[in-house]
Structure formats: C-alpha cells, structure tokens
Short mmCIF file of C-alpha atoms in Angstrom, two decimals:
data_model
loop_
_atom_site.label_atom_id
_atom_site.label_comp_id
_atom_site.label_asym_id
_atom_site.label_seq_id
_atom_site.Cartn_x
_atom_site.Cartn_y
_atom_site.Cartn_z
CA UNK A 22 27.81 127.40 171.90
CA UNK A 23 28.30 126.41 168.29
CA UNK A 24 27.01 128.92 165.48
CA UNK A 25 26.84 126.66 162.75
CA UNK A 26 26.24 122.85 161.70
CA UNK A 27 28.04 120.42 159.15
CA UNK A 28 25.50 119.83 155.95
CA UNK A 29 25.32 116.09 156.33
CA UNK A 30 25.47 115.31 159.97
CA UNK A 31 24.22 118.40 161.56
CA UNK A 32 27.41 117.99 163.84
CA UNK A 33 27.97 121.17 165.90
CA UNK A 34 31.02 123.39 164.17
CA UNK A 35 32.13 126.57 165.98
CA UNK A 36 33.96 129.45 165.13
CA UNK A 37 36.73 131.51 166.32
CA UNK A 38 34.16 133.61 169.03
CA UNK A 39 32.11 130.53 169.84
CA UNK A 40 32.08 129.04 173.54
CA UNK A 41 32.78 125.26 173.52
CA UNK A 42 30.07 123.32 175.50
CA UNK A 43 30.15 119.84 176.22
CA UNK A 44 26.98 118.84 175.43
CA UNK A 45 27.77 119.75 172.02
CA UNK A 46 30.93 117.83 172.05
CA UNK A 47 28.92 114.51 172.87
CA UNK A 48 25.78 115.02 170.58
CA UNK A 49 28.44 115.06 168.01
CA UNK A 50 30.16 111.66 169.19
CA UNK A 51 26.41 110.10 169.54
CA UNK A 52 25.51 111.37 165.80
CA UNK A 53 28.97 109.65 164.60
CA UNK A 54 28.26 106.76 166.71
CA UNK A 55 24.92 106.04 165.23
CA UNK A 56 26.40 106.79 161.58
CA UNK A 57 28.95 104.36 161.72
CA UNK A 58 26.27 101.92 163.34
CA UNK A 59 24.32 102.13 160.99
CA UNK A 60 26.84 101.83 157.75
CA UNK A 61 27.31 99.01 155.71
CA UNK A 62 30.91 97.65 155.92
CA UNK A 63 32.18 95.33 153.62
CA UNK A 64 34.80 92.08 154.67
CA UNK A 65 37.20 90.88 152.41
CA UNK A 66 38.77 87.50 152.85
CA UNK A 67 39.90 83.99 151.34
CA UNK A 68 39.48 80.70 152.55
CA UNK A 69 40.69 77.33 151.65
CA UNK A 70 38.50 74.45 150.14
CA UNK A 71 38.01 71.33 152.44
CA UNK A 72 37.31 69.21 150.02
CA UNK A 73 33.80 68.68 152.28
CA UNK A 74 29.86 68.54 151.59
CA UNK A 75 29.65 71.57 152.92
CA UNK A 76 32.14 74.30 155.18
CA UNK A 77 30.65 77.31 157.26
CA UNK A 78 33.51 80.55 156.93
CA UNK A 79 32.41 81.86 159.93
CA UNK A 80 32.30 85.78 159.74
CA UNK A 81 31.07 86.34 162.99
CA UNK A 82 27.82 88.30 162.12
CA UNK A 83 24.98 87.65 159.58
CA UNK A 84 26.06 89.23 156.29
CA UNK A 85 23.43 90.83 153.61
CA UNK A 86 25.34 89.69 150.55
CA UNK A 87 28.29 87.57 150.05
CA UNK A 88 30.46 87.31 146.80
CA UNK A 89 32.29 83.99 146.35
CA UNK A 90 35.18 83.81 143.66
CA UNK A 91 37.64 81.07 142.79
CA UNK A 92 41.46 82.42 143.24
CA UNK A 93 41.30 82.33 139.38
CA UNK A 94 38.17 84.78 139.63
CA UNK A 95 36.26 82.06 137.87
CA UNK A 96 32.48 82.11 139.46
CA UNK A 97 31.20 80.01 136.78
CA UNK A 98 32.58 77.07 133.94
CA UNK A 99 30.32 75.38 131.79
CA UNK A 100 28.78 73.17 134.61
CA UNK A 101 31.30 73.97 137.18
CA UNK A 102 29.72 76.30 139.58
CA UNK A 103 32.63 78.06 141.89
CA UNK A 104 30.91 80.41 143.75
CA UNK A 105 28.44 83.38 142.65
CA UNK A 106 26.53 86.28 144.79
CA UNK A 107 24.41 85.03 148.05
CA UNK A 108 21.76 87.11 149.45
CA UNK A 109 20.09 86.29 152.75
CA UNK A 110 17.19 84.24 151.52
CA UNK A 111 18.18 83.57 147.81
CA UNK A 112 21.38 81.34 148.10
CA UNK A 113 23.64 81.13 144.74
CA UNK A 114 22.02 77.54 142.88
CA UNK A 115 23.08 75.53 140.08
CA UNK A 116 20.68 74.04 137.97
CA UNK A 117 17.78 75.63 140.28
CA UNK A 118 18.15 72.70 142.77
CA UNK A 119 22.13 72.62 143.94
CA UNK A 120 23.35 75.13 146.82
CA UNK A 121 26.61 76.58 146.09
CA UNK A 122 26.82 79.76 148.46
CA UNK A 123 24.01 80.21 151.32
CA UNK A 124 23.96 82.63 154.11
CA UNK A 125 24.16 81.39 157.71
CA UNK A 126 23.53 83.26 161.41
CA UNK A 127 27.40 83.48 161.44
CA UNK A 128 28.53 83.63 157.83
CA UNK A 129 28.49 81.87 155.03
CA UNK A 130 28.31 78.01 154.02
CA UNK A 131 30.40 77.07 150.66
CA UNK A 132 29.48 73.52 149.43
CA UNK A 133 31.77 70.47 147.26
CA UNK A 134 29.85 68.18 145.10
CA UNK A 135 31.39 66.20 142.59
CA UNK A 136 29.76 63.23 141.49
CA UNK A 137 25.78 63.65 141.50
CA UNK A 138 25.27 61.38 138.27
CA UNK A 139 25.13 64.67 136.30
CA UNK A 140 27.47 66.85 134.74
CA UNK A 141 26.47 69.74 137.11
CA UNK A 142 29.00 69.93 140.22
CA UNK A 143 29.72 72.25 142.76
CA UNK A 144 33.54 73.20 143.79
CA UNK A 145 32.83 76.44 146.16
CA UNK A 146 34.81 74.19 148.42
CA UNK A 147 36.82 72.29 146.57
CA UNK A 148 39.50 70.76 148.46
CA UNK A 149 42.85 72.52 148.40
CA UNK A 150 41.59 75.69 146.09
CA UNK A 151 41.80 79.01 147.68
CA UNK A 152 38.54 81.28 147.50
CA UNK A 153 37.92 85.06 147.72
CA UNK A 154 34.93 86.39 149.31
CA UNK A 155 33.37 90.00 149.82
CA UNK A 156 31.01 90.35 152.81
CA UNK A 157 28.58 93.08 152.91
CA UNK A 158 27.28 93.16 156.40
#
C-alpha cells in the first residue's frame, strides 16, 4: 500500500518499504485518464483558400475557439478581413453583418467575398492563399 500521494493528482506514490497493490496502480491510470479528458488541447494547422463562398476545415470535433491567420499573419487590412478569433456562438464579423470565421459541429467554416458593392470583403478563403489556424478544443 502506498504511504504517500502526489500534490496535484493525489496519485498513489510509494516508497522503498511500501507493498504495491493493484488497485492503486489503476486509480492512478483512471485519475490520469480523466485529467487528460478533461484538458484543453490545442490543433495547429493550415489550409488552402478555395476561392469559395464559404469552406468547412473539418477538425473532427467542435472546437471552443479558433484563430484564423493569413500565411502573412495578416488578420486584418483596412477593409480586408483575413481571418480573426471565433468563439462558439460569437463568429469573427466584418462590419457587424459579414461572417468571416464561424464555428461548426465539426470545425470551422472560413468564408470568400469579394464584390458586395462595398469596400468591405472577406478573403478567409481566398482562393490559392494558405491559412494558419489554432484550435482550442
């Protein structure tokens, strides 16, 4: 039986006298288990404009947050809006009306729109421009 316990965790630790017991052994594994569970991971990637109304980058899971950047790093030009920081719920918007990044069951949706009749456009998925994106899930 373990004497003693990690601070954090309260995973069983023995010492040099201590008799090992299994059950210890897999509370441990079930308190990691949950931990990692429960962690928030973040996904780095890139895509490639489609030149499209709109693309889904399918991550595979939901994400919390999701950071769009143009290769360049450029989120933002004047008018130009290349990406920005999505939240489930709160999409990134130009002008207060135009989606640029929303957050989708599987990922996230990027959106092209060039000619609106104003001088706001959208190029999170330009065609042919490579994008970065950070995925907190």
């Amino acid at each position: 039986m373990s004497s003693q316990k990690t601070e954090h965790y309260q995973l069983h630790k023995w010492e040099p006298g201590d008799d090992f017991l299994r059950e210890e052994f897999n509370e441990n594994f079930a308190a990691i288990d949950t931990a990692i569970d429960g962690a928030s991971r973040v996904v780095a990637g890139a895509y490639t404009g489609n030149g499209k109304a709109s693309q889904l980058i399918d991550l595979g899971f939901q994400p919390r947050a999701v950071l769009v950047a143009e290769e360049s790093g450029e989120i933002r030009d004047g008018y130009y809006c290349y990406g920005g920081l999505a939240l489930r719920g709160r999409p990134v918007r130009l002008n207060d009306t135009l989606v640029s990044v929303s957050i989708e069951d599987t990922g996230f949706r990027v959106y092209y729109l060039s000619n609106n009749g104003t001088s706001w456009k959208l190029f999170s998925n330009s065609g042919i421009s490579t994008f970065h994106y950070l995925a907190l899930c």
